[in-house]
PDB file of C-alpha atoms in Angstrom:
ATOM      1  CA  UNK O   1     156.131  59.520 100.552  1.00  0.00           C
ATOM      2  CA  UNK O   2     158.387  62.177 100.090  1.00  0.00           C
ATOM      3  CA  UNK O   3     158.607  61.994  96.207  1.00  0.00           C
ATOM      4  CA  UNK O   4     154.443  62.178  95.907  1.00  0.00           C
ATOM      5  CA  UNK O   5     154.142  65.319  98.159  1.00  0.00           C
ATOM      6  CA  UNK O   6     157.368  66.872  95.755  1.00  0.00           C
ATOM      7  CA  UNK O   7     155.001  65.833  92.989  1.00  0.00           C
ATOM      8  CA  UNK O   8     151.611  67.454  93.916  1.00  0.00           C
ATOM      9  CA  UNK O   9     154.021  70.660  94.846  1.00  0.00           C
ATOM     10  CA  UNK O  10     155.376  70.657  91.514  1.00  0.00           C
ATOM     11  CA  UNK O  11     151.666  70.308  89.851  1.00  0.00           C
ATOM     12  CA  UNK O  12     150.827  72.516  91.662  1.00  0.00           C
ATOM     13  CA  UNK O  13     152.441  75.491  89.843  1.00  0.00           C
ATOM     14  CA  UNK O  14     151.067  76.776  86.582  1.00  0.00           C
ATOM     15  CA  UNK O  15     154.534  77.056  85.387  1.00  0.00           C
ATOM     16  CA  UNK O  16     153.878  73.117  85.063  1.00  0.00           C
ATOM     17  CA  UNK O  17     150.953  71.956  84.880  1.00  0.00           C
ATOM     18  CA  UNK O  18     150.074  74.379  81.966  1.00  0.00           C
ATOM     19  CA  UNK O  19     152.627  73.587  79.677  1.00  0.00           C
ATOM     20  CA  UNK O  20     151.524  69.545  80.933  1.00  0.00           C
ATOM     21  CA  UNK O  21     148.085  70.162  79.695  1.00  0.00           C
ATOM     22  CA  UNK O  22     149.034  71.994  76.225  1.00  0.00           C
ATOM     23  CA  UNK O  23     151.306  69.024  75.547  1.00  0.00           C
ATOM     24  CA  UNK O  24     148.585  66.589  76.099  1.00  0.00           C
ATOM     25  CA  UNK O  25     146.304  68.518  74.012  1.00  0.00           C
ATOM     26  CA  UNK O  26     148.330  68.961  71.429  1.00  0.00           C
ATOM     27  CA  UNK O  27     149.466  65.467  71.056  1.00  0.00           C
ATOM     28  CA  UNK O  28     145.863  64.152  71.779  1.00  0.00           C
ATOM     29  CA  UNK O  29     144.882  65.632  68.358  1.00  0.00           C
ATOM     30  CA  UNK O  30     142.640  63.120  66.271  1.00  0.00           C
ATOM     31  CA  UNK O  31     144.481  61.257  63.848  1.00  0.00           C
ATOM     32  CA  UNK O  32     143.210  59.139  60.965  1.00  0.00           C
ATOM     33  CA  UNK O  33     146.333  56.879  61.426  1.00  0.00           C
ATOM     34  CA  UNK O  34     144.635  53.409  60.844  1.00  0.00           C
ATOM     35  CA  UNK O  35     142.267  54.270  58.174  1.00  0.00           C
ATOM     36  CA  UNK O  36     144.888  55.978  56.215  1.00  0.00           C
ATOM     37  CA  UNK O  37     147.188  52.737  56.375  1.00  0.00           C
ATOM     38  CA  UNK O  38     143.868  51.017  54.757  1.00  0.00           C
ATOM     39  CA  UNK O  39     143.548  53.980  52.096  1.00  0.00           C
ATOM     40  CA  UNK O  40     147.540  52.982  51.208  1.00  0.00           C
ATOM     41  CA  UNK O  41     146.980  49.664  50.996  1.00  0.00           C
ATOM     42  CA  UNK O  42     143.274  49.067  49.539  1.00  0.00           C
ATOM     43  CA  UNK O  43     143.098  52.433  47.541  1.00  0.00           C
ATOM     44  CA  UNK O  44     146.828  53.200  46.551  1.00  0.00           C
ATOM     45  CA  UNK O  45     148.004  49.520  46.218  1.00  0.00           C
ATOM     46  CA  UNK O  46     151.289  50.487  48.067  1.00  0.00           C
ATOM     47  CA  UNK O  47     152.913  46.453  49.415  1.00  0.00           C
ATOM     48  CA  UNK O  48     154.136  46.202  52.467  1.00  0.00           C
ATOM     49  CA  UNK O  49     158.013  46.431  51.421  1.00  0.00           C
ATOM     50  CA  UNK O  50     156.794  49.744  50.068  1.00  0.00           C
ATOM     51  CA  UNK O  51     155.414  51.004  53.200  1.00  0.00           C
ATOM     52  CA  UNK O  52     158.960  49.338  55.086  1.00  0.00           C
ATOM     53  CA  UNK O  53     161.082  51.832  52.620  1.00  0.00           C
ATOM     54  CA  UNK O  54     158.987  54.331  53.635  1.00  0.00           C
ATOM     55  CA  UNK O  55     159.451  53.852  57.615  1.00  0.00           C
ATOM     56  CA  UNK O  56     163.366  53.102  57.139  1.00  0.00           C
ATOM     57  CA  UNK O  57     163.616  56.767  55.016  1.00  0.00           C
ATOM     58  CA  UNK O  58     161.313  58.714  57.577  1.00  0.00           C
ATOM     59  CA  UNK O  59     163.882  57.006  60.877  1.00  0.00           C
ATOM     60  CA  UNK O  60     166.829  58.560  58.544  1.00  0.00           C
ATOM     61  CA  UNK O  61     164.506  61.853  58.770  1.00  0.00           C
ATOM     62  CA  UNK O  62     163.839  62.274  62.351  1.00  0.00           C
ATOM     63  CA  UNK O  63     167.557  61.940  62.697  1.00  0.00           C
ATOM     64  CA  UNK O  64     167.508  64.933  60.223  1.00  0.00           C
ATOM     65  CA  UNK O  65     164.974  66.801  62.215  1.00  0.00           C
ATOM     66  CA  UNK O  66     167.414  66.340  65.176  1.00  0.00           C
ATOM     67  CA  UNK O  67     170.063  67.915  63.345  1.00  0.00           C
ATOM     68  CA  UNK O  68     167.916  70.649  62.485  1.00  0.00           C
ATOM     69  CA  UNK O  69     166.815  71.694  65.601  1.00  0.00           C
ATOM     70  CA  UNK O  70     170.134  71.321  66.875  1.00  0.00           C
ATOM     71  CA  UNK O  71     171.888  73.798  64.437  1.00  0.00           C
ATOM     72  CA  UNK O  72     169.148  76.018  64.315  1.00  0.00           C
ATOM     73  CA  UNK O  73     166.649  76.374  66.522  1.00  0.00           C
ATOM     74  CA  UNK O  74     168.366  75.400  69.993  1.00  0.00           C
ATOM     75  CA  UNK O  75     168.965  78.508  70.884  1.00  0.00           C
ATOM     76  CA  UNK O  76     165.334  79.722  69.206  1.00  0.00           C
ATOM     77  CA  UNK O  77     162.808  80.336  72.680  1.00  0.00           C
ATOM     78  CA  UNK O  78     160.702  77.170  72.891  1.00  0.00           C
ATOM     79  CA  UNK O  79     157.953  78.971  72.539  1.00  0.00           C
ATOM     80  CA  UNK O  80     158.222  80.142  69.407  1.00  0.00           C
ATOM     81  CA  UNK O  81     159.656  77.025  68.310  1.00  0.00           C
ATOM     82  CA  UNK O  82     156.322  75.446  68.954  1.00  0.00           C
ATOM     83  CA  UNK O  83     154.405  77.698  67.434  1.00  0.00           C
ATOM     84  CA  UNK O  84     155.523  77.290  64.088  1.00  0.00           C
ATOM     85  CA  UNK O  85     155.938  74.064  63.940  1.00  0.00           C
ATOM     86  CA  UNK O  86     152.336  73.730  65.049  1.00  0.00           C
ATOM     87  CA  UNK O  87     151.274  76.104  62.552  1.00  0.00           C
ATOM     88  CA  UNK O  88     153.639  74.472  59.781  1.00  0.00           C
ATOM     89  CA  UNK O  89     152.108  70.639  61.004  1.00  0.00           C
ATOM     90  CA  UNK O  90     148.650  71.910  61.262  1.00  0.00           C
ATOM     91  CA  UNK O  91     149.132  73.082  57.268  1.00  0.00           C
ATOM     92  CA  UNK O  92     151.243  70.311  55.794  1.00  0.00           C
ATOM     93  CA  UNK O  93     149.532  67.535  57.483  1.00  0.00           C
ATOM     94  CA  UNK O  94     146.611  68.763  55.555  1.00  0.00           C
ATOM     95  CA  UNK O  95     148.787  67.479  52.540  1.00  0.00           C
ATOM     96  CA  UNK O  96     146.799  64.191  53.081  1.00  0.00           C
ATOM     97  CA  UNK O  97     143.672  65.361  51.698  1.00  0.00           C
ATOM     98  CA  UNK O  98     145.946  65.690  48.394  1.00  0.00           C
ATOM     99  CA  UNK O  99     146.608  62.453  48.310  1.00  0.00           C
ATOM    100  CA  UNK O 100     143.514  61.437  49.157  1.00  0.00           C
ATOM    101  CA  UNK O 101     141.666  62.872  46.480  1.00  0.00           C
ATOM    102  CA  UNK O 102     144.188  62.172  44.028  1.00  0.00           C
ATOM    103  CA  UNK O 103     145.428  65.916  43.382  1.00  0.00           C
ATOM    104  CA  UNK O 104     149.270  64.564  43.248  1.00  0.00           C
ATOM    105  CA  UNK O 105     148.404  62.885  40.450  1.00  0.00           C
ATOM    106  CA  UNK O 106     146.927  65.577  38.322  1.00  0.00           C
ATOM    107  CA  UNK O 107     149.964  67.751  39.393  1.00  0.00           C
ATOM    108  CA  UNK O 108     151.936  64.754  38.171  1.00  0.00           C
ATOM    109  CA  UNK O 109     153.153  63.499  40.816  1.00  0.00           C
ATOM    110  CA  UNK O 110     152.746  59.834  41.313  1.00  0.00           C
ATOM    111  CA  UNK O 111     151.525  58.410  44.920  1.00  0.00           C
ATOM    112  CA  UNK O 112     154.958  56.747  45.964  1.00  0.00           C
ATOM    113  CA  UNK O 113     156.583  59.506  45.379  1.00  0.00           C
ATOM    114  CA  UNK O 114     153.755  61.675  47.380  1.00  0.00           C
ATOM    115  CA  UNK O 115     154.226  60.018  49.723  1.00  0.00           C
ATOM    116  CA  UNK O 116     157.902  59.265  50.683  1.00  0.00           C
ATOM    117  CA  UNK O 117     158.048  63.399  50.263  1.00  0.00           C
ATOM    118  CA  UNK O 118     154.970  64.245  52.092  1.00  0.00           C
ATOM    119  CA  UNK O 119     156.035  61.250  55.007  1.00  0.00           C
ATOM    120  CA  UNK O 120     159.931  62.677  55.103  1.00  0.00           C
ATOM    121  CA  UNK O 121     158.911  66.247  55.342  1.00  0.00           C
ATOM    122  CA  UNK O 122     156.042  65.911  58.114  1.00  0.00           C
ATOM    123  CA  UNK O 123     158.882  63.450  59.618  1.00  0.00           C
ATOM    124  CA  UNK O 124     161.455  66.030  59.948  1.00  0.00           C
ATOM    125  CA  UNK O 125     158.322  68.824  61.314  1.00  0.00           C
ATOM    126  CA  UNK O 126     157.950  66.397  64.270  1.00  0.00           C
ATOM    127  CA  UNK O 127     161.043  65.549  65.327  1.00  0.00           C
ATOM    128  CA  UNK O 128     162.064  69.558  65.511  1.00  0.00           C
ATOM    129  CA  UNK O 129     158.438  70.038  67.035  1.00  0.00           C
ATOM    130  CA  UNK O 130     159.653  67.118  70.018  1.00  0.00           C
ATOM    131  CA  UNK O 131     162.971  68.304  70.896  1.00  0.00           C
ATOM    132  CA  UNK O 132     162.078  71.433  72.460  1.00  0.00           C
ATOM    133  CA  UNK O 133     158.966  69.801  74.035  1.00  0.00           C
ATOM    134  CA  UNK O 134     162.047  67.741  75.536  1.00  0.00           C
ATOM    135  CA  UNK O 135     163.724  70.173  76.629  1.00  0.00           C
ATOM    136  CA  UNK O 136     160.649  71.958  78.131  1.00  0.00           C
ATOM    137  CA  UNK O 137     160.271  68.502  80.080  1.00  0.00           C
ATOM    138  CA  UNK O 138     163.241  68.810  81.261  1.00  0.00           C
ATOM    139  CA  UNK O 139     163.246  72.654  82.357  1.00  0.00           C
ATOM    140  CA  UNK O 140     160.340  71.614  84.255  1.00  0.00           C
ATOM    141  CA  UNK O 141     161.676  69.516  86.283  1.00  0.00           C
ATOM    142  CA  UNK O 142     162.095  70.771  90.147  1.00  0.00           C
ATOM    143  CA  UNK O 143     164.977  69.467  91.978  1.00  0.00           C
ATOM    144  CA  UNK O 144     164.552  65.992  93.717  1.00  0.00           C
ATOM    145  CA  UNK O 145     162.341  64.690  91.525  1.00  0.00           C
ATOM    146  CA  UNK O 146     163.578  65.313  88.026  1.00  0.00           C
ATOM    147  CA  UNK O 147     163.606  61.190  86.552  1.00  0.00           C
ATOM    148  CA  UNK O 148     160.048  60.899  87.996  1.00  0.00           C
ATOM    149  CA  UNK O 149     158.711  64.207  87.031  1.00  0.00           C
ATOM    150  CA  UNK O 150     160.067  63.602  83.874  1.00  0.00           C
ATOM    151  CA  UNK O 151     159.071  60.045  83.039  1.00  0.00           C
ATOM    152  CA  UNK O 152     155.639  61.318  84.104  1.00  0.00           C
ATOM    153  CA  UNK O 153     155.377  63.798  81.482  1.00  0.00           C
ATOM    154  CA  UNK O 154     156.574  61.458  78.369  1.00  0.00           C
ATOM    155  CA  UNK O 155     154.145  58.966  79.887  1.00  0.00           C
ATOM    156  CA  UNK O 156     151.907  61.755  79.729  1.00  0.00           C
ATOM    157  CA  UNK O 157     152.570  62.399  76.580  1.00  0.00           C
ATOM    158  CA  UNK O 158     152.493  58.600  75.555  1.00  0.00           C
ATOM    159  CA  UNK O 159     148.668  58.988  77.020  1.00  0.00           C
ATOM    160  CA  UNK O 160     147.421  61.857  74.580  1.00  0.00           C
ATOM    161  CA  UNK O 161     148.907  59.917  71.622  1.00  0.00           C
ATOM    162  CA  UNK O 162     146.799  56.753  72.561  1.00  0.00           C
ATOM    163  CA  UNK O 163     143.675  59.140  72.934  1.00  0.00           C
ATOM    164  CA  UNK O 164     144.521  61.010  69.686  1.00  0.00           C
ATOM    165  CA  UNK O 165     144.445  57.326  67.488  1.00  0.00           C
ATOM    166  CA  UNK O 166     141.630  56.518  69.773  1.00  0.00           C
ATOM    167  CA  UNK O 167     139.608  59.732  69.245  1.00  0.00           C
ATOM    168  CA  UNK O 168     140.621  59.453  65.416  1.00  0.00           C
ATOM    169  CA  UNK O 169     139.300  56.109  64.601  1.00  0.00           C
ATOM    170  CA  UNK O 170     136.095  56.808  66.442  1.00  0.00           C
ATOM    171  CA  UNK O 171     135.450  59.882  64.270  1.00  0.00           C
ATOM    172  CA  UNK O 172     136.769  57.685  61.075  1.00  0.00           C
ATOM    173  CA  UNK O 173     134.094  55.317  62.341  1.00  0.00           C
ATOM    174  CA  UNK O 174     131.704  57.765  62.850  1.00  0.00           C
ATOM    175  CA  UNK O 175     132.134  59.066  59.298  1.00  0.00           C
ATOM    176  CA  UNK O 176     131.712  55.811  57.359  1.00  0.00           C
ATOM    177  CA  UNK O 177     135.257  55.738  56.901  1.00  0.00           C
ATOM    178  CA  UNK O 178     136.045  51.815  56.303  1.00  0.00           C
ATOM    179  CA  UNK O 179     138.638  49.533  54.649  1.00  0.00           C
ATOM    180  CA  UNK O 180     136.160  49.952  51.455  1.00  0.00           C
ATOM    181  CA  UNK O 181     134.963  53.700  51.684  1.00  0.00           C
ATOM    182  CA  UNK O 182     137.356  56.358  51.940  1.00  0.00           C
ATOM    183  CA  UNK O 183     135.015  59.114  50.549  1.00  0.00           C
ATOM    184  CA  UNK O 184     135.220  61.187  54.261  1.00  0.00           C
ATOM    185  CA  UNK O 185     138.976  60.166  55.125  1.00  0.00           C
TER     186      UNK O 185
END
């Protein structure tokens, strides 16, 4: 009863619901996550234990990204915080086209290590690009409902990353993009 009218009061402001609705956008973005594990596999040959390595060094990385926005940017206005980093993401996670077309290699740089660089350094980008969208989450929080409020806007959050794989692989569909043709990955 109560907790639902707080709710719809606290939606009700733009000082919430705005930065709600950039946070879904933003994490709704399209991502080619699933063809791109296909690309890896099929196209690069990278094994499974490979791609393992890779996930164990890019958890050691969000822990760095933690540390980074903790001794550097805490104190930095959120704002501006996610600005850059969604100007910095939006330009290194571009780097996939490199690898995609092979330009690592004619810069001499082999794939595996392409990619543990290029999967640490967008790593450490998106944890310091989270923790002040944390912290926003938890500004916004009006008294008496904080948990709720707040478990509402990491499942919202949650929500826009489903849509952004979902939106992804339907445009990687639409594009021809398969587990044999990677030309428009």
């Amino acid at each position: 009863g109560r907790q639902l009218v707080d709710l719809k009061d606290a939606f009700s402001k733009s000082e919430v619901w705005k930065p709600t609705l950039w946070l879904f956008l933003w994490q709704s973005t399209p991502t080619s996550d699933g063809a791109f594990l296909y690309f890896m596999t099929d196209e690069l040959g990278l094994d499974a234990e490979f791609l393992g390595r890779v996930k164990l060094v890019t958890s050691v990385a969000g822990l760095a990204g933690v540390v980074v926005y903790n001794r550097f940017l805490k104190n930095v206005p959120i704002k501006s915080v996610l600005k850059w980093s969604s100007v910095a993401g939006a330009v290194l996670g571009m780097t996939q086209l490199i690898l995609v077309n092979h330009w690592n290699q004619a810069l001499g740089l082999p794939d595996r290590m392409f990619v543990y660089g290029d999967d640490v350094i967008l790593t450490v980008l998106g944890q310091v690009a989270f923790m002040p969208t944390l912290v926003l989450a938890a500004k916004l929080c009006p008294v008496g409902v904080e948990g709720t409020l707040f478990a509402l806007l990491m499942s919202t959050f949650n929500l826009a990353g489903i849509v952004g794989s979902e939106v992804g692989a339907a445009l990687t569909k639409v594009l021809g993009v398969s587990s044999k043709d990677f030309g428009n990955l």
